[in-house]
């Protein structure tokens, strides 16, 4: 354990996280902020939650959290979020692509709008955010963490477009690790069931998922946040990897 007077490990580091107002993203924000980071919380529609979280954390450490609204399907969003982060904190060290849309798509009835939305939030926006952030990340020898899904490798029944998008995000992670090295590390975290979706999942489906998980329980957003902190702080020789945090669900 560091001595009490040691600086926090992420002190002065600036993080941009998408979809950080609620659920898993908010826990990642809390954990990295507690480790000393300054954070730009991007949100799409959850303005009240984003502002409340920022106010709470700024109450602990002044001017340590800013918020930025953008629809990630807007092509201008990536540049504007990078500029907002640098405007708030003067630098950008860590990009976390966490935002996502998730819902079933029935083959035979898949619409172009569903494709654009699921691919847009889970794959296209992360790519263009990585591209927009790369010069700033390179200057800091920083890193990117993409929140993928264990269903990038094994399709989730009833969710082909989501599974395709996350498979693309997995390849984006490995591909950009090559393209952006040696200055920028690029890794992914593939959650299993850490926080149930807010729709469409009845109790028997949840029991079935847990039963097929080696640890026989669901995880928590803190499991993802801890893994992000590990990748940032303790893994300087890891790049191009996607760590499954799934209680053994994918074995
Ligand atoms: N929860 C799990 O158990 C689980 C399992 C496997 C993988 N994952 C992955 O882990 C990450 C976090 O999971 P989660 O369940 O916390 O995610 P989530 O609640 O489904 O979504 C996170 C946020 O993404 C934002 N978002 C979506 N589309 C957007 C758009 N077009 N523009 C702007 N923001 C947009 C939303 O922000 P606003 O609310 O501000 O609109 C939303 O709150 C996701 O990448 C997810 O795929 C989660």
PDB file of C-alpha atoms and ligand atoms in Angstrom:
ATOM      1  CA  UNK A   1       0.000   0.000   0.000  1.00  0.00           C
ATOM      2  CA  UNK A   2       1.339   3.467  -0.768  1.00  0.00           C
ATOM      3  CA  UNK A   3       2.154   5.664   2.199  1.00  0.00           C
ATOM      4  CA  UNK A   4      -0.537   8.209   3.025  1.00  0.00           C
ATOM      5  CA  UNK A   5       1.561  11.065   1.673  1.00  0.00           C
ATOM      6  CA  UNK A   6       2.170   9.400  -1.700  1.00  0.00           C
ATOM      7  CA  UNK A   7       0.450  11.130  -4.618  1.00  0.00           C
ATOM      8  CA  UNK A   8      -2.646   9.371  -5.938  1.00  0.00           C
ATOM      9  CA  UNK A   9      -1.629   7.128  -8.846  1.00  0.00           C
ATOM     10  CA  UNK A  10      -3.643   8.989 -11.484  1.00  0.00           C
ATOM     11  CA  UNK A  11      -3.096  12.502 -10.146  1.00  0.00           C
ATOM     12  CA  UNK A  12      -3.155  15.092 -12.991  1.00  0.00           C
ATOM     13  CA  UNK A  13      -4.258  12.466 -15.534  1.00  0.00           C
ATOM     14  CA  UNK A  14      -7.240  13.473 -17.672  1.00  0.00           C
ATOM     15  CA  UNK A  15      -9.827  10.869 -18.666  1.00  0.00           C
ATOM     16  CA  UNK A  16     -12.542  11.109 -21.296  1.00  0.00           C
ATOM     17  CA  UNK A  17     -15.238   8.482 -20.802  1.00  0.00           C
ATOM     18  CA  UNK A  18     -18.309   8.096 -22.989  1.00  0.00           C
ATOM     19  CA  UNK A  19     -21.649   7.253 -21.417  1.00  0.00           C
ATOM     20  CA  UNK A  20     -20.229   7.995 -17.977  1.00  0.00           C
ATOM     21  CA  UNK A  21     -23.313   9.382 -16.253  1.00  0.00           C
ATOM     22  CA  UNK A  22     -24.928   6.134 -15.153  1.00  0.00           C
ATOM     23  CA  UNK A  23     -24.517   2.420 -14.542  1.00  0.00           C
ATOM     24  CA  UNK A  24     -21.109   0.886 -15.405  1.00  0.00           C
ATOM     25  CA  UNK A  25     -19.653   4.129 -16.755  1.00  0.00           C
ATOM     26  CA  UNK A  26     -20.464   6.038 -13.569  1.00  0.00           C
ATOM     27  CA  UNK A  27     -18.668   3.424 -11.465  1.00  0.00           C
ATOM     28  CA  UNK A  28     -15.596   3.721 -13.678  1.00  0.00           C
ATOM     29  CA  UNK A  29     -15.750   7.497 -13.225  1.00  0.00           C
ATOM     30  CA  UNK A  30     -15.916   7.160  -9.427  1.00  0.00           C
ATOM     31  CA  UNK A  31     -13.043   4.685  -9.288  1.00  0.00           C
ATOM     32  CA  UNK A  32     -10.670   6.657 -11.532  1.00  0.00           C
ATOM     33  CA  UNK A  33     -11.576   9.899  -9.778  1.00  0.00           C
ATOM     34  CA  UNK A  34     -10.820   8.306  -6.415  1.00  0.00           C
ATOM     35  CA  UNK A  35      -7.414   7.340  -7.842  1.00  0.00           C
ATOM     36  CA  UNK A  36      -6.734  11.011  -8.560  1.00  0.00           C
ATOM     37  CA  UNK A  37      -7.846  11.437 -12.183  1.00  0.00           C
ATOM     38  CA  UNK A  38      -9.697  14.391 -13.611  1.00  0.00           C
ATOM     39  CA  UNK A  39     -12.653  13.201 -15.682  1.00  0.00           C
ATOM     40  CA  UNK A  40     -14.769  14.515 -18.538  1.00  0.00           C
ATOM     41  CA  UNK A  41     -18.072  12.673 -18.236  1.00  0.00           C
ATOM     42  CA  UNK A  42     -19.691  12.418 -21.636  1.00  0.00           C
ATOM     43  CA  UNK A  43     -23.461  11.850 -21.678  1.00  0.00           C
ATOM     44  CA  UNK A  44     -26.110  11.617 -24.350  1.00  0.00           C
ATOM     45  CA  UNK A  45     -29.480  12.086 -22.650  1.00  0.00           C
ATOM     46  CA  UNK A  46     -28.690  11.640 -18.929  1.00  0.00           C
ATOM     47  CA  UNK A  47     -27.990  15.308 -18.187  1.00  0.00           C
ATOM     48  CA  UNK A  48     -29.294  15.282 -14.618  1.00  0.00           C
ATOM     49  CA  UNK A  49     -27.320  12.170 -13.662  1.00  0.00           C
ATOM     50  CA  UNK A  50     -24.137  13.534 -15.263  1.00  0.00           C
ATOM     51  CA  UNK A  51     -24.440  16.873 -13.485  1.00  0.00           C
ATOM     52  CA  UNK A  52     -25.243  15.265 -10.131  1.00  0.00           C
ATOM     53  CA  UNK A  53     -22.228  12.956 -10.362  1.00  0.00           C
ATOM     54  CA  UNK A  54     -19.972  15.857 -11.390  1.00  0.00           C
ATOM     55  CA  UNK A  55     -21.241  18.022  -8.524  1.00  0.00           C
ATOM     56  CA  UNK A  56     -20.678  15.231  -6.010  1.00  0.00           C
ATOM     57  CA  UNK A  57     -17.119  14.558  -7.181  1.00  0.00           C
ATOM     58  CA  UNK A  58     -16.247  18.249  -7.542  1.00  0.00           C
ATOM     59  CA  UNK A  59     -17.373  18.596  -3.933  1.00  0.00           C
ATOM     60  CA  UNK A  60     -14.581  16.191  -3.006  1.00  0.00           C
ATOM     61  CA  UNK A  61     -11.958  17.781  -5.271  1.00  0.00           C
ATOM     62  CA  UNK A  62     -12.686  21.100  -6.944  1.00  0.00           C
ATOM     63  CA  UNK A  63     -12.623  21.417 -10.750  1.00  0.00           C
ATOM     64  CA  UNK A  64     -11.794  17.720 -11.137  1.00  0.00           C
ATOM     65  CA  UNK A  65     -14.853  16.738 -13.190  1.00  0.00           C
ATOM     66  CA  UNK A  66     -16.492  18.315 -16.226  1.00  0.00           C
ATOM     67  CA  UNK A  67     -19.427  17.131 -18.302  1.00  0.00           C
ATOM     68  CA  UNK A  68     -19.933  17.111 -22.065  1.00  0.00           C
ATOM     69  CA  UNK A  69     -23.100  16.312 -23.971  1.00  0.00           C
ATOM     70  CA  UNK A  70     -23.040  14.762 -27.437  1.00  0.00           C
ATOM     71  CA  UNK A  71     -25.009  12.334 -29.536  1.00  0.00           C
ATOM     72  CA  UNK A  72     -22.261   9.919 -30.545  1.00  0.00           C
ATOM     73  CA  UNK A  73     -24.002   9.376 -33.888  1.00  0.00           C
ATOM     74  CA  UNK A  74     -23.140  12.995 -34.722  1.00  0.00           C
ATOM     75  CA  UNK A  75     -19.909  13.040 -36.778  1.00  0.00           C
ATOM     76  CA  UNK A  76     -18.738  16.186 -34.943  1.00  0.00           C
ATOM     77  CA  UNK A  77     -18.973  14.535 -31.516  1.00  0.00           C
ATOM     78  CA  UNK A  78     -15.468  12.998 -31.352  1.00  0.00           C
ATOM     79  CA  UNK A  79     -13.545  16.219 -32.031  1.00  0.00           C
ATOM     80  CA  UNK A  80     -15.791  18.263 -29.752  1.00  0.00           C
ATOM     81  CA  UNK A  81     -15.402  15.829 -26.830  1.00  0.00           C
ATOM     82  CA  UNK A  82     -11.619  15.755 -27.170  1.00  0.00           C
ATOM     83  CA  UNK A  83     -11.563  19.568 -27.311  1.00  0.00           C
ATOM     84  CA  UNK A  84     -13.845  19.774 -24.265  1.00  0.00           C
ATOM     85  CA  UNK A  85     -11.526  17.504 -22.277  1.00  0.00           C
ATOM     86  CA  UNK A  86      -8.406  19.429 -23.231  1.00  0.00           C
ATOM     87  CA  UNK A  87     -10.256  22.685 -22.583  1.00  0.00           C
ATOM     88  CA  UNK A  88     -11.165  21.534 -19.072  1.00  0.00           C
ATOM     89  CA  UNK A  89      -7.902  19.896 -18.027  1.00  0.00           C
ATOM     90  CA  UNK A  90      -5.231  20.949 -20.540  1.00  0.00           C
ATOM     91  CA  UNK A  91      -4.467  17.375 -21.617  1.00  0.00           C
ATOM     92  CA  UNK A  92      -5.947  13.977 -22.425  1.00  0.00           C
ATOM     93  CA  UNK A  93      -4.310  10.801 -21.102  1.00  0.00           C
ATOM     94  CA  UNK A  94      -7.008   8.148 -21.216  1.00  0.00           C
ATOM     95  CA  UNK A  95      -9.974   7.526 -23.509  1.00  0.00           C
ATOM     96  CA  UNK A  96     -12.607   5.036 -22.399  1.00  0.00           C
ATOM     97  CA  UNK A  97     -15.173   4.020 -25.006  1.00  0.00           C
ATOM     98  CA  UNK A  98     -17.987   2.810 -22.762  1.00  0.00           C
ATOM     99  CA  UNK A  99     -21.204   4.133 -24.336  1.00  0.00           C
ATOM    100  CA  UNK A 100     -23.341   1.570 -26.078  1.00  0.00           C
ATOM    101  CA  UNK A 101     -26.807   0.774 -27.296  1.00  0.00           C
ATOM    102  CA  UNK A 102     -28.073  -2.743 -26.697  1.00  0.00           C
ATOM    103  CA  UNK A 103     -31.302  -4.355 -27.868  1.00  0.00           C
ATOM    104  CA  UNK A 104     -32.432  -7.381 -29.881  1.00  0.00           C
ATOM    105  CA  UNK A 105     -32.698  -7.338 -33.669  1.00  0.00           C
ATOM    106  CA  UNK A 106     -34.698 -10.076 -35.390  1.00  0.00           C
ATOM    107  CA  UNK A 107     -33.200 -11.368 -38.626  1.00  0.00           C
ATOM    108  CA  UNK A 108     -35.767 -10.717 -41.318  1.00  0.00           C
ATOM    109  CA  UNK A 109     -36.839  -7.449 -39.719  1.00  0.00           C
ATOM    110  CA  UNK A 110     -33.512  -5.653 -39.122  1.00  0.00           C
ATOM    111  CA  UNK A 111     -33.786  -2.018 -40.159  1.00  0.00           C
ATOM    112  CA  UNK A 112     -31.102   0.304 -41.454  1.00  0.00           C
ATOM    113  CA  UNK A 113     -31.832   2.610 -38.516  1.00  0.00           C
ATOM    114  CA  UNK A 114     -31.083  -0.219 -36.051  1.00  0.00           C
ATOM    115  CA  UNK A 115     -27.870  -1.021 -37.906  1.00  0.00           C
ATOM    116  CA  UNK A 116     -26.786   2.637 -37.929  1.00  0.00           C
ATOM    117  CA  UNK A 117     -27.581   3.035 -34.232  1.00  0.00           C
ATOM    118  CA  UNK A 118     -25.974  -0.184 -32.932  1.00  0.00           C
ATOM    119  CA  UNK A 119     -22.920   0.020 -35.193  1.00  0.00           C
ATOM    120  CA  UNK A 120     -22.745   3.778 -34.672  1.00  0.00           C
ATOM    121  CA  UNK A 121     -22.613   3.734 -30.867  1.00  0.00           C
ATOM    122  CA  UNK A 122     -20.646   0.503 -30.387  1.00  0.00           C
ATOM    123  CA  UNK A 123     -18.141   0.690 -33.250  1.00  0.00           C
ATOM    124  CA  UNK A 124     -18.140   3.787 -35.452  1.00  0.00           C
ATOM    125  CA  UNK A 125     -18.049   6.353 -32.637  1.00  0.00           C
ATOM    126  CA  UNK A 126     -15.232   4.507 -30.782  1.00  0.00           C
ATOM    127  CA  UNK A 127     -13.115   4.446 -33.968  1.00  0.00           C
ATOM    128  CA  UNK A 128     -13.527   8.155 -34.635  1.00  0.00           C
ATOM    129  CA  UNK A 129     -13.003   9.004 -30.983  1.00  0.00           C
ATOM    130  CA  UNK A 130      -9.745   7.042 -31.002  1.00  0.00           C
ATOM    131  CA  UNK A 131      -8.692   8.906 -34.132  1.00  0.00           C
ATOM    132  CA  UNK A 132      -9.603  12.312 -32.717  1.00  0.00           C
ATOM    133  CA  UNK A 133      -7.912  11.566 -29.398  1.00  0.00           C
ATOM    134  CA  UNK A 134      -4.740   9.962 -30.780  1.00  0.00           C
ATOM    135  CA  UNK A 135      -2.560  13.106 -31.099  1.00  0.00           C
ATOM    136  CA  UNK A 136      -3.333  14.109 -27.505  1.00  0.00           C
ATOM    137  CA  UNK A 137      -2.912  10.564 -26.189  1.00  0.00           C
ATOM    138  CA  UNK A 138       0.384  10.214 -28.029  1.00  0.00           C
ATOM    139  CA  UNK A 139       1.685  13.368 -26.384  1.00  0.00           C
ATOM    140  CA  UNK A 140       0.954  11.842 -22.971  1.00  0.00           C
ATOM    141  CA  UNK A 141       1.933   8.258 -23.881  1.00  0.00           C
ATOM    142  CA  UNK A 142      -1.603   7.484 -22.872  1.00  0.00           C
ATOM    143  CA  UNK A 143      -4.051   4.675 -23.457  1.00  0.00           C
ATOM    144  CA  UNK A 144      -7.439   3.667 -24.781  1.00  0.00           C
ATOM    145  CA  UNK A 145      -9.807   1.209 -23.129  1.00  0.00           C
ATOM    146  CA  UNK A 146     -12.728  -0.099 -25.141  1.00  0.00           C
ATOM    147  CA  UNK A 147     -15.579  -1.716 -23.250  1.00  0.00           C
ATOM    148  CA  UNK A 148     -16.336  -4.697 -25.453  1.00  0.00           C
ATOM    149  CA  UNK A 149     -18.490  -7.729 -24.498  1.00  0.00           C
ATOM    150  CA  UNK A 150     -17.906 -11.472 -24.221  1.00  0.00           C
ATOM    151  CA  UNK A 151     -20.467 -11.667 -27.039  1.00  0.00           C
ATOM    152  CA  UNK A 152     -17.929 -10.152 -29.411  1.00  0.00           C
ATOM    153  CA  UNK A 153     -16.616 -13.712 -29.709  1.00  0.00           C
ATOM    154  CA  UNK A 154     -19.762 -15.762 -29.188  1.00  0.00           C
ATOM    155  CA  UNK A 155     -22.949 -14.237 -30.602  1.00  0.00           C
ATOM    156  CA  UNK A 156     -25.740 -13.375 -28.194  1.00  0.00           C
ATOM    157  CA  UNK A 157     -28.926 -15.061 -29.332  1.00  0.00           C
ATOM    158  CA  UNK A 158     -31.387 -12.591 -30.805  1.00  0.00           C
ATOM    159  CA  UNK A 159     -28.796  -9.797 -30.926  1.00  0.00           C
ATOM    160  CA  UNK A 160     -26.878 -10.246 -34.200  1.00  0.00           C
ATOM    161  CA  UNK A 161     -26.252  -6.571 -34.960  1.00  0.00           C
ATOM    162  CA  UNK A 162     -25.061  -5.827 -31.406  1.00  0.00           C
ATOM    163  CA  UNK A 163     -22.795  -8.905 -31.530  1.00  0.00           C
ATOM    164  CA  UNK A 164     -21.392  -7.826 -34.914  1.00  0.00           C
ATOM    165  CA  UNK A 165     -20.728  -4.324 -33.575  1.00  0.00           C
ATOM    166  CA  UNK A 166     -18.873  -5.631 -30.518  1.00  0.00           C
ATOM    167  CA  UNK A 167     -16.891  -8.074 -32.690  1.00  0.00           C
ATOM    168  CA  UNK A 168     -15.833  -5.047 -34.724  1.00  0.00           C
ATOM    169  CA  UNK A 169     -14.873  -3.228 -31.549  1.00  0.00           C
ATOM    170  CA  UNK A 170     -12.704  -6.185 -30.534  1.00  0.00           C
ATOM    171  CA  UNK A 171     -10.860  -6.017 -33.861  1.00  0.00           C
ATOM    172  CA  UNK A 172     -10.641  -2.241 -33.598  1.00  0.00           C
ATOM    173  CA  UNK A 173      -8.910  -2.737 -30.243  1.00  0.00           C
ATOM    174  CA  UNK A 174      -6.299  -5.134 -31.599  1.00  0.00           C
ATOM    175  CA  UNK A 175      -5.849  -3.255 -34.849  1.00  0.00           C
ATOM    176  CA  UNK A 176      -5.354   0.133 -33.207  1.00  0.00           C
ATOM    177  CA  UNK A 177      -2.931  -1.373 -30.707  1.00  0.00           C
ATOM    178  CA  UNK A 178      -0.735  -2.024 -33.755  1.00  0.00           C
ATOM    179  CA  UNK A 179      -1.417   1.278 -35.448  1.00  0.00           C
ATOM    180  CA  UNK A 180      -0.993   3.510 -32.394  1.00  0.00           C
ATOM    181  CA  UNK A 181       1.937   1.811 -30.704  1.00  0.00           C
ATOM    182  CA  UNK A 182       4.482   2.435 -29.368  1.00  0.00           C
ATOM    183  CA  UNK A 183       3.119   5.590 -27.789  1.00  0.00           C
ATOM    184  CA  UNK A 184      -0.458   4.552 -27.074  1.00  0.00           C
ATOM    185  CA  UNK A 185      -1.643   1.304 -25.509  1.00  0.00           C
ATOM    186  CA  UNK A 186      -5.048   0.035 -26.640  1.00  0.00           C
ATOM    187  CA  UNK A 187      -6.895  -2.619 -24.663  1.00  0.00           C
ATOM    188  CA  UNK A 188     -10.416  -3.843 -24.095  1.00  0.00           C
ATOM    189  CA  UNK A 189     -12.495  -5.142 -21.235  1.00  0.00           C
ATOM    190  CA  UNK A 190     -15.177  -7.691 -22.107  1.00  0.00           C
ATOM    191  CA  UNK A 191     -17.811  -7.768 -19.370  1.00  0.00           C
ATOM    192  CA  UNK A 192     -20.045 -10.702 -18.748  1.00  0.00           C
ATOM    193  CA  UNK A 193     -23.206 -10.080 -16.729  1.00  0.00           C
ATOM    194  CA  UNK A 194     -22.186  -7.201 -14.442  1.00  0.00           C
ATOM    195  CA  UNK A 195     -25.379  -5.126 -14.462  1.00  0.00           C
ATOM    196  CA  UNK A 196     -28.626  -6.353 -15.978  1.00  0.00           C
ATOM    197  CA  UNK A 197     -29.994  -4.401 -18.923  1.00  0.00           C
ATOM    198  CA  UNK A 198     -32.928  -2.190 -18.016  1.00  0.00           C
ATOM    199  CA  UNK A 199     -35.276  -3.995 -20.401  1.00  0.00           C
ATOM    200  CA  UNK A 200     -36.358  -7.347 -21.711  1.00  0.00           C
ATOM    201  CA  UNK A 201     -34.723  -9.792 -19.321  1.00  0.00           C
ATOM    202  CA  UNK A 202     -36.972 -11.954 -17.186  1.00  0.00           C
ATOM    203  CA  UNK A 203     -35.826 -13.663 -13.989  1.00  0.00           C
ATOM    204  CA  UNK A 204     -35.549 -17.123 -15.543  1.00  0.00           C
ATOM    205  CA  UNK A 205     -33.145 -15.784 -18.209  1.00  0.00           C
ATOM    206  CA  UNK A 206     -31.045 -14.166 -15.472  1.00  0.00           C
ATOM    207  CA  UNK A 207     -30.991 -17.432 -13.479  1.00  0.00           C
ATOM    208  CA  UNK A 208     -29.989 -19.314 -16.617  1.00  0.00           C
ATOM    209  CA  UNK A 209     -27.091 -16.923 -17.329  1.00  0.00           C
ATOM    210  CA  UNK A 210     -25.835 -17.133 -13.743  1.00  0.00           C
ATOM    211  CA  UNK A 211     -26.106 -20.950 -13.802  1.00  0.00           C
ATOM    212  CA  UNK A 212     -23.791 -21.015 -16.835  1.00  0.00           C
ATOM    213  CA  UNK A 213     -21.206 -18.807 -15.092  1.00  0.00           C
ATOM    214  CA  UNK A 214     -18.351 -20.629 -13.362  1.00  0.00           C
ATOM    215  CA  UNK A 215     -18.561 -18.384 -10.293  1.00  0.00           C
ATOM    216  CA  UNK A 216     -22.392 -18.855 -10.093  1.00  0.00           C
ATOM    217  CA  UNK A 217     -23.120 -15.185  -9.585  1.00  0.00           C
ATOM    218  CA  UNK A 218     -23.306 -12.005 -11.582  1.00  0.00           C
ATOM    219  CA  UNK A 219     -20.566  -9.425 -11.243  1.00  0.00           C
ATOM    220  CA  UNK A 220     -20.783  -5.699 -10.551  1.00  0.00           C
ATOM    221  CA  UNK A 221     -19.744  -2.465 -12.257  1.00  0.00           C
ATOM    222  CA  UNK A 222     -16.913  -2.301  -9.717  1.00  0.00           C
ATOM    223  CA  UNK A 223     -15.372  -5.376 -11.368  1.00  0.00           C
ATOM    224  CA  UNK A 224     -15.106  -3.423 -14.630  1.00  0.00           C
ATOM    225  CA  UNK A 225     -13.837  -0.283 -12.906  1.00  0.00           C
ATOM    226  CA  UNK A 226     -11.123  -2.220 -11.057  1.00  0.00           C
ATOM    227  CA  UNK A 227      -9.980  -3.794 -14.322  1.00  0.00           C
ATOM    228  CA  UNK A 228      -9.804  -0.382 -15.986  1.00  0.00           C
ATOM    229  CA  UNK A 229      -7.668   0.881 -13.113  1.00  0.00           C
ATOM    230  CA  UNK A 230      -5.407  -2.165 -13.472  1.00  0.00           C
ATOM    231  CA  UNK A 231      -4.947  -1.546 -17.202  1.00  0.00           C
ATOM    232  CA  UNK A 232      -4.172   2.121 -16.617  1.00  0.00           C
ATOM    233  CA  UNK A 233      -1.924   1.843 -13.612  1.00  0.00           C
ATOM    234  CA  UNK A 234      -0.403  -1.621 -13.442  1.00  0.00           C
ATOM    235  CA  UNK A 235      -0.127  -2.888 -17.011  1.00  0.00           C
ATOM    236  CA  UNK A 236       2.469  -0.856 -18.934  1.00  0.00           C
ATOM    237  CA  UNK A 237       3.440  -3.876 -21.065  1.00  0.00           C
ATOM    238  CA  UNK A 238      -0.112  -4.921 -22.007  1.00  0.00           C
ATOM    239  CA  UNK A 239      -1.488  -3.720 -25.328  1.00  0.00           C
ATOM    240  CA  UNK A 240      -3.916  -5.241 -27.809  1.00  0.00           C
ATOM    241  CA  UNK A 241      -5.572  -7.451 -25.203  1.00  0.00           C
ATOM    242  CA  UNK A 242      -9.208  -7.865 -24.285  1.00  0.00           C
ATOM    243  CA  UNK A 243      -9.733  -9.044 -20.729  1.00  0.00           C
ATOM    244  CA  UNK A 244     -12.920 -10.987 -20.052  1.00  0.00           C
ATOM    245  CA  UNK A 245     -14.433  -9.977 -16.714  1.00  0.00           C
ATOM    246  CA  UNK A 246     -17.247 -12.460 -16.676  1.00  0.00           C
ATOM    247  CA  UNK A 247     -16.986 -14.808 -13.707  1.00  0.00           C
ATOM    248  CA  UNK A 248     -15.956 -17.569 -16.091  1.00  0.00           C
ATOM    249  CA  UNK A 249     -19.098 -17.226 -18.232  1.00  0.00           C
ATOM    250  CA  UNK A 250     -17.175 -17.517 -21.512  1.00  0.00           C
ATOM    251  CA  UNK A 251     -15.238 -20.721 -20.766  1.00  0.00           C
TER     252      UNK A 251
HETATM  253  N1  LIG B   1     -24.175  -4.195 -18.213  1.00  0.00           N
HETATM  254  C1  LIG B   1     -23.565  -5.350 -18.485  1.00  0.00           C
HETATM  255  O1  LIG B   1     -23.721  -6.350 -17.758  1.00  0.00           O
HETATM  256  C2  LIG B   1     -22.668  -5.444 -19.694  1.00  0.00           C
HETATM  257  C3  LIG B   1     -22.380  -6.698 -20.236  1.00  0.00           C
HETATM  258  C4  LIG B   1     -21.555  -6.772 -21.343  1.00  0.00           C
HETATM  259  C5  LIG B   1     -21.021  -5.618 -21.893  1.00  0.00           C
HETATM  260  N2  LIG B   1     -21.318  -4.420 -21.346  1.00  0.00           N
HETATM  261  C6  LIG B   1     -20.749  -3.207 -21.949  1.00  0.00           C
HETATM  262  O2  LIG B   1     -20.286  -2.352 -20.914  1.00  0.00           O
HETATM  263  C7  LIG B   1     -20.529  -0.979 -21.258  1.00  0.00           C
HETATM  264  C8  LIG B   1     -21.363  -0.318 -20.159  1.00  0.00           C
HETATM  265  O3  LIG B   1     -22.531  -1.090 -19.939  1.00  0.00           O
HETATM  266  P1  LIG B   1     -23.883  -0.424 -19.407  1.00  0.00           P
HETATM  267  O4  LIG B   1     -24.840  -1.538 -19.243  1.00  0.00           O
HETATM  268  O5  LIG B   1     -23.594   0.466 -18.267  1.00  0.00           O
HETATM  269  O6  LIG B   1     -24.264   0.470 -20.695  1.00  0.00           O
HETATM  270  P2  LIG B   1     -25.665   1.170 -21.036  1.00  0.00           P
HETATM  271  O7  LIG B   1     -26.331   1.562 -19.771  1.00  0.00           O
HETATM  272  O8  LIG B   1     -26.440   0.280 -21.959  1.00  0.00           O
HETATM  273  O9  LIG B   1     -25.200   2.447 -21.905  1.00  0.00           O
HETATM  274  C9  LIG B   1     -24.265   3.375 -21.406  1.00  0.00           C
HETATM  275  C10 LIG B   1     -24.571   4.752 -21.959  1.00  0.00           C
HETATM  276  O10 LIG B   1     -24.305   4.832 -23.347  1.00  0.00           O
HETATM  277  C11 LIG B   1     -24.818   6.087 -23.762  1.00  0.00           C
HETATM  278  N3  LIG B   1     -25.161   6.094 -25.189  1.00  0.00           N
HETATM  279  C12 LIG B   1     -25.695   5.133 -25.954  1.00  0.00           C
HETATM  280  N4  LIG B   1     -25.859   5.574 -27.204  1.00  0.00           N
HETATM  281  C13 LIG B   1     -25.428   6.854 -27.252  1.00  0.00           C
HETATM  282  C14 LIG B   1     -25.360   7.862 -28.249  1.00  0.00           C
HETATM  283  N5  LIG B   1     -25.759   7.648 -29.516  1.00  0.00           N
HETATM  284  N6  LIG B   1     -24.864   9.074 -27.910  1.00  0.00           N
HETATM  285  C15 LIG B   1     -24.476   9.335 -26.648  1.00  0.00           C
HETATM  286  N7  LIG B   1     -24.508   8.414 -25.661  1.00  0.00           N
HETATM  287  C16 LIG B   1     -24.980   7.196 -25.952  1.00  0.00           C
HETATM  288  C17 LIG B   1     -26.055   6.353 -22.886  1.00  0.00           C
HETATM  289  O11 LIG B   1     -25.867   7.640 -22.296  1.00  0.00           O
HETATM  290  P3  LIG B   1     -27.091   8.568 -21.789  1.00  0.00           P
HETATM  291  O12 LIG B   1     -27.789   7.776 -20.704  1.00  0.00           O
HETATM  292  O13 LIG B   1     -26.440   9.800 -21.302  1.00  0.00           O
HETATM  293  O14 LIG B   1     -27.970   8.793 -22.991  1.00  0.00           O
HETATM  294  C18 LIG B   1     -25.997   5.222 -21.843  1.00  0.00           C
HETATM  295  O15 LIG B   1     -26.290   5.642 -20.538  1.00  0.00           O
HETATM  296  C19 LIG B   1     -21.213  -0.996 -22.622  1.00  0.00           C
HETATM  297  O16 LIG B   1     -20.249  -0.824 -23.635  1.00  0.00           O
HETATM  298  C20 LIG B   1     -21.792  -2.397 -22.703  1.00  0.00           C
HETATM  299  O17 LIG B   1     -21.946  -2.866 -24.031  1.00  0.00           O
HETATM  300  C21 LIG B   1     -22.144  -4.300 -20.262  1.00  0.00           C
END
